[in-house]
Structures are given as C-alpha cells and as structure tokens.
C-alpha cells in the first residue's frame, strides 16, 4: 500500500506525521505500521469506527513496541488532528502499567495523570464486579 492509498479525510496532520515516520523508521517497521493503521484510518474516513474491532496489543502477532506506540500516535493524530500527542505509561496498582495516548499538556501534568489512573482503577473494579456477576450467572466472562 502506498501513502496515497491511506484515507485521511482532510488528513494533513496524519500525512505530515506519516511523512516524518517514513524518514525516521526502518522501512520494514514503517510498512508494518501502515498495515496496522490502514484499516483504522479507513474506518475513520468512512465514519464507521464503531464497527471496527481493533487492538494494538492483541494476543496474535506481537507488534514491536516502537511500531505499536507509533500506530497509536498516528491514530490519535487522525482522531484529534493534533501532532502533540504522546504515549504515557501510568502505573495502576490493580492492572500494572497502562499505556495511554494523550496531549502534551496532560502528559506533563502529574495531577491529571493521577485522575486518569483513578479512572482506570475505577473501570477495572467495575469490570471485575461485572465479571463476577457474569460468572455466577453462568454467562461468558471474556469481556
């Protein structure tokens, strides 16, 4: 797939970011990145993202960490139209380290990152409670 085939809506920030990555990244890593982000960018362009099941850390093929992080940043750029997104790792006691994508201002704000960690903890607790209810009820627990 060539860069011209990647849907980008108005896409200028995504195009700029992909051009920078093409220069910075190893050719094979860049091609892998394009294979990962293309379906998401296409879904965004067609406004059908809600029908796309997508995970950057799926249990199938392992993505190299650099490619996974850059894919997350390309997708964030497509969603936000901003080039100042960053991948930040937050340590959450219940789940271990969690990687999130956020803007540069939030990434440098420990108070805001703490609020995000609290939210992740709360969601994890709710998920575990629902999993317990599902298990007792004989329902699937793989959500």
PDB file of C-alpha atoms in Angstrom:
ATOM      1  CA  UNK A   1       0.000   0.000   0.000  1.00  0.00           C
ATOM      2  CA  UNK A   2       1.326   3.430  -0.769  1.00  0.00           C
ATOM      3  CA  UNK A   3       0.802   6.513   1.367  1.00  0.00           C
ATOM      4  CA  UNK A   4      -1.518   7.908  -1.292  1.00  0.00           C
ATOM      5  CA  UNK A   5      -3.904   4.994  -0.662  1.00  0.00           C
ATOM      6  CA  UNK A   6      -4.316   5.767   3.045  1.00  0.00           C
ATOM      7  CA  UNK A   7      -7.619   7.550   3.676  1.00  0.00           C
ATOM      8  CA  UNK A   8      -7.125  10.690   5.713  1.00  0.00           C
ATOM      9  CA  UNK A   9     -10.204  12.893   5.457  1.00  0.00           C
ATOM     10  CA  UNK A  10      -8.671  16.364   5.408  1.00  0.00           C
ATOM     11  CA  UNK A  11      -5.699  14.354   6.709  1.00  0.00           C
ATOM     12  CA  UNK A  12      -2.960  16.942   6.670  1.00  0.00           C
ATOM     13  CA  UNK A  13      -1.755  16.192  10.229  1.00  0.00           C
ATOM     14  CA  UNK A  14      -1.777  12.442   9.527  1.00  0.00           C
ATOM     15  CA  UNK A  15       0.088  12.928   6.256  1.00  0.00           C
ATOM     16  CA  UNK A  16       2.708  15.098   7.961  1.00  0.00           C
ATOM     17  CA  UNK A  17       3.138  12.578  10.776  1.00  0.00           C
ATOM     18  CA  UNK A  18       3.404   9.622   8.386  1.00  0.00           C
ATOM     19  CA  UNK A  19       5.957  11.524   6.287  1.00  0.00           C
ATOM     20  CA  UNK A  20       8.056  12.097   9.411  1.00  0.00           C
ATOM     21  CA  UNK A  21       7.787   8.446  10.371  1.00  0.00           C
ATOM     22  CA  UNK A  22       8.789   7.299   6.886  1.00  0.00           C
ATOM     23  CA  UNK A  23      12.037   9.233   7.308  1.00  0.00           C
ATOM     24  CA  UNK A  24      12.680   8.109  10.910  1.00  0.00           C
ATOM     25  CA  UNK A  25      11.643   4.461  10.885  1.00  0.00           C
ATOM     26  CA  UNK A  26      13.174   1.339   9.439  1.00  0.00           C
ATOM     27  CA  UNK A  27      11.470   0.507   6.122  1.00  0.00           C
ATOM     28  CA  UNK A  28      10.025  -2.814   7.334  1.00  0.00           C
ATOM     29  CA  UNK A  29       8.732  -1.260  10.569  1.00  0.00           C
ATOM     30  CA  UNK A  30       7.136   1.543   8.557  1.00  0.00           C
ATOM     31  CA  UNK A  31       5.407  -0.968   6.263  1.00  0.00           C
ATOM     32  CA  UNK A  32       4.154  -2.875   9.314  1.00  0.00           C
ATOM     33  CA  UNK A  33       2.883   0.396  10.787  1.00  0.00           C
ATOM     34  CA  UNK A  34       0.952   1.145   7.591  1.00  0.00           C
ATOM     35  CA  UNK A  35      -0.623  -2.336   7.626  1.00  0.00           C
ATOM     36  CA  UNK A  36      -1.730  -1.762  11.227  1.00  0.00           C
ATOM     37  CA  UNK A  37      -3.166   1.742  10.856  1.00  0.00           C
ATOM     38  CA  UNK A  38      -4.704   1.488   7.391  1.00  0.00           C
ATOM     39  CA  UNK A  39      -7.951  -0.245   8.477  1.00  0.00           C
ATOM     40  CA  UNK A  40      -8.441   2.238  11.316  1.00  0.00           C
ATOM     41  CA  UNK A  41      -7.764   5.275   9.128  1.00  0.00           C
ATOM     42  CA  UNK A  42     -10.136   3.903   6.501  1.00  0.00           C
ATOM     43  CA  UNK A  43     -12.832   3.307   9.129  1.00  0.00           C
ATOM     44  CA  UNK A  44     -12.359   6.843  10.472  1.00  0.00           C
ATOM     45  CA  UNK A  45     -12.584   8.243   6.970  1.00  0.00           C
ATOM     46  CA  UNK A  46     -15.800   6.305   6.332  1.00  0.00           C
ATOM     47  CA  UNK A  47     -17.154   7.197   9.799  1.00  0.00           C
ATOM     48  CA  UNK A  48     -17.621   3.546  10.734  1.00  0.00           C
ATOM     49  CA  UNK A  49     -15.052   3.167  13.506  1.00  0.00           C
ATOM     50  CA  UNK A  50     -17.646   1.781  15.921  1.00  0.00           C
ATOM     51  CA  UNK A  51     -17.923  -1.352  13.757  1.00  0.00           C
ATOM     52  CA  UNK A  52     -14.169  -1.974  13.812  1.00  0.00           C
ATOM     53  CA  UNK A  53     -12.714  -4.325  16.411  1.00  0.00           C
ATOM     54  CA  UNK A  54      -9.153  -3.156  16.902  1.00  0.00           C
ATOM     55  CA  UNK A  55      -6.446  -3.651  19.499  1.00  0.00           C
ATOM     56  CA  UNK A  56      -2.803  -2.665  19.259  1.00  0.00           C
ATOM     57  CA  UNK A  57      -1.768  -5.214  21.851  1.00  0.00           C
ATOM     58  CA  UNK A  58      -3.812  -8.191  20.728  1.00  0.00           C
ATOM     59  CA  UNK A  59      -2.584 -11.641  21.650  1.00  0.00           C
ATOM     60  CA  UNK A  60      -1.969 -12.528  17.989  1.00  0.00           C
ATOM     61  CA  UNK A  61       1.028 -11.117  16.204  1.00  0.00           C
ATOM     62  CA  UNK A  62       3.188  -9.124  18.573  1.00  0.00           C
ATOM     63  CA  UNK A  63       3.971  -5.655  17.355  1.00  0.00           C
ATOM     64  CA  UNK A  64       7.357  -4.234  18.220  1.00  0.00           C
ATOM     65  CA  UNK A  65       6.822  -1.616  20.963  1.00  0.00           C
ATOM     66  CA  UNK A  66       8.002   1.244  18.734  1.00  0.00           C
ATOM     67  CA  UNK A  67       5.570   0.275  15.971  1.00  0.00           C
ATOM     68  CA  UNK A  68       2.707  -0.171  18.466  1.00  0.00           C
ATOM     69  CA  UNK A  69       3.345   3.254  20.013  1.00  0.00           C
ATOM     70  CA  UNK A  70       3.695   4.985  16.650  1.00  0.00           C
ATOM     71  CA  UNK A  71       0.491   3.316  15.415  1.00  0.00           C
ATOM     72  CA  UNK A  72      -1.316   4.645  18.480  1.00  0.00           C
ATOM     73  CA  UNK A  73       0.063   8.121  17.783  1.00  0.00           C
ATOM     74  CA  UNK A  74      -0.947   8.004  14.095  1.00  0.00           C
ATOM     75  CA  UNK A  75      -4.480   7.012  15.083  1.00  0.00           C
ATOM     76  CA  UNK A  76      -4.586   9.723  17.768  1.00  0.00           C
ATOM     77  CA  UNK A  77      -3.437  12.257  15.195  1.00  0.00           C
ATOM     78  CA  UNK A  78      -6.235  11.154  12.852  1.00  0.00           C
ATOM     79  CA  UNK A  79      -8.817  11.433  15.631  1.00  0.00           C
ATOM     80  CA  UNK A  80      -7.655  14.700  17.184  1.00  0.00           C
ATOM     81  CA  UNK A  81      -5.990  16.443  14.254  1.00  0.00           C
ATOM     82  CA  UNK A  82      -3.137  17.275  16.645  1.00  0.00           C
ATOM     83  CA  UNK A  83       0.544  16.464  16.309  1.00  0.00           C
ATOM     84  CA  UNK A  84       1.407  16.905  20.006  1.00  0.00           C
ATOM     85  CA  UNK A  85       0.112  13.543  21.217  1.00  0.00           C
ATOM     86  CA  UNK A  86       2.320  11.426  23.455  1.00  0.00           C
ATOM     87  CA  UNK A  87       2.284   7.860  24.713  1.00  0.00           C
ATOM     88  CA  UNK A  88       2.473   7.846  28.511  1.00  0.00           C
ATOM     89  CA  UNK A  89       2.757   4.871  30.835  1.00  0.00           C
ATOM     90  CA  UNK A  90       0.737   5.118  34.044  1.00  0.00           C
ATOM     91  CA  UNK A  91       1.295   2.648  36.855  1.00  0.00           C
ATOM     92  CA  UNK A  92      -2.070   1.396  38.096  1.00  0.00           C
ATOM     93  CA  UNK A  93      -1.831  -0.889  41.125  1.00  0.00           C
ATOM     94  CA  UNK A  94      -4.658  -3.221  40.120  1.00  0.00           C
ATOM     95  CA  UNK A  95      -3.652  -3.690  36.482  1.00  0.00           C
ATOM     96  CA  UNK A  96       0.039  -2.830  36.336  1.00  0.00           C
ATOM     97  CA  UNK A  97       1.392  -0.334  33.828  1.00  0.00           C
ATOM     98  CA  UNK A  98      -1.137   1.069  31.362  1.00  0.00           C
ATOM     99  CA  UNK A  99      -0.096   2.937  28.227  1.00  0.00           C
ATOM    100  CA  UNK A 100      -2.327   5.793  27.118  1.00  0.00           C
ATOM    101  CA  UNK A 101      -2.173   8.400  24.394  1.00  0.00           C
ATOM    102  CA  UNK A 102      -2.796  11.967  25.467  1.00  0.00           C
ATOM    103  CA  UNK A 103      -1.906  15.511  24.532  1.00  0.00           C
ATOM    104  CA  UNK A 104       1.419  17.002  25.635  1.00  0.00           C
ATOM    105  CA  UNK A 105      -0.155  19.211  28.306  1.00  0.00           C
ATOM    106  CA  UNK A 106      -1.863  16.293  30.031  1.00  0.00           C
ATOM    107  CA  UNK A 107       1.249  14.121  29.649  1.00  0.00           C
ATOM    108  CA  UNK A 108       3.247  16.637  31.667  1.00  0.00           C
ATOM    109  CA  UNK A 109       0.593  17.150  34.369  1.00  0.00           C
ATOM    110  CA  UNK A 110       1.003  14.674  37.264  1.00  0.00           C
ATOM    111  CA  UNK A 111      -2.341  15.677  38.789  1.00  0.00           C
ATOM    112  CA  UNK A 112      -4.224  14.977  35.571  1.00  0.00           C
ATOM    113  CA  UNK A 113      -2.356  11.685  35.077  1.00  0.00           C
ATOM    114  CA  UNK A 114      -3.381  10.748  38.619  1.00  0.00           C
ATOM    115  CA  UNK A 115      -7.005  11.441  37.744  1.00  0.00           C
ATOM    116  CA  UNK A 116      -6.693   9.226  34.675  1.00  0.00           C
ATOM    117  CA  UNK A 117      -5.124   6.459  36.797  1.00  0.00           C
ATOM    118  CA  UNK A 118      -8.041   6.772  39.266  1.00  0.00           C
ATOM    119  CA  UNK A 119     -10.499   6.433  36.383  1.00  0.00           C
ATOM    120  CA  UNK A 120      -8.686   3.335  35.095  1.00  0.00           C
ATOM    121  CA  UNK A 121      -8.761   1.811  38.601  1.00  0.00           C
ATOM    122  CA  UNK A 122     -12.498   2.503  38.887  1.00  0.00           C
ATOM    123  CA  UNK A 123     -13.214   0.972  35.464  1.00  0.00           C
ATOM    124  CA  UNK A 124     -11.106  -2.077  36.346  1.00  0.00           C
ATOM    125  CA  UNK A 125     -13.056  -2.526  39.581  1.00  0.00           C
ATOM    126  CA  UNK A 126     -16.383  -2.241  37.735  1.00  0.00           C
ATOM    127  CA  UNK A 127     -15.232  -4.745  35.121  1.00  0.00           C
ATOM    128  CA  UNK A 128     -14.208  -7.229  37.806  1.00  0.00           C
ATOM    129  CA  UNK A 129     -17.568  -6.823  39.544  1.00  0.00           C
ATOM    130  CA  UNK A 130     -19.405  -7.435  36.266  1.00  0.00           C
ATOM    131  CA  UNK A 131     -17.175 -10.417  35.534  1.00  0.00           C
ATOM    132  CA  UNK A 132     -18.089 -11.877  38.940  1.00  0.00           C
ATOM    133  CA  UNK A 133     -21.807 -11.362  38.293  1.00  0.00           C
ATOM    134  CA  UNK A 134     -21.483 -12.960  34.860  1.00  0.00           C
ATOM    135  CA  UNK A 135     -19.573 -15.932  36.279  1.00  0.00           C
ATOM    136  CA  UNK A 136     -22.168 -16.558  38.993  1.00  0.00           C
ATOM    137  CA  UNK A 137     -24.923 -16.226  36.391  1.00  0.00           C
ATOM    138  CA  UNK A 138     -23.259 -18.703  34.033  1.00  0.00           C
ATOM    139  CA  UNK A 139     -22.646 -16.035  31.388  1.00  0.00           C
ATOM    140  CA  UNK A 140     -19.436 -15.530  29.392  1.00  0.00           C
ATOM    141  CA  UNK A 141     -16.781 -13.582  31.307  1.00  0.00           C
ATOM    142  CA  UNK A 142     -14.455 -12.672  28.441  1.00  0.00           C
ATOM    143  CA  UNK A 143     -15.353  -9.013  28.048  1.00  0.00           C
TER     144      UNK A 143
END
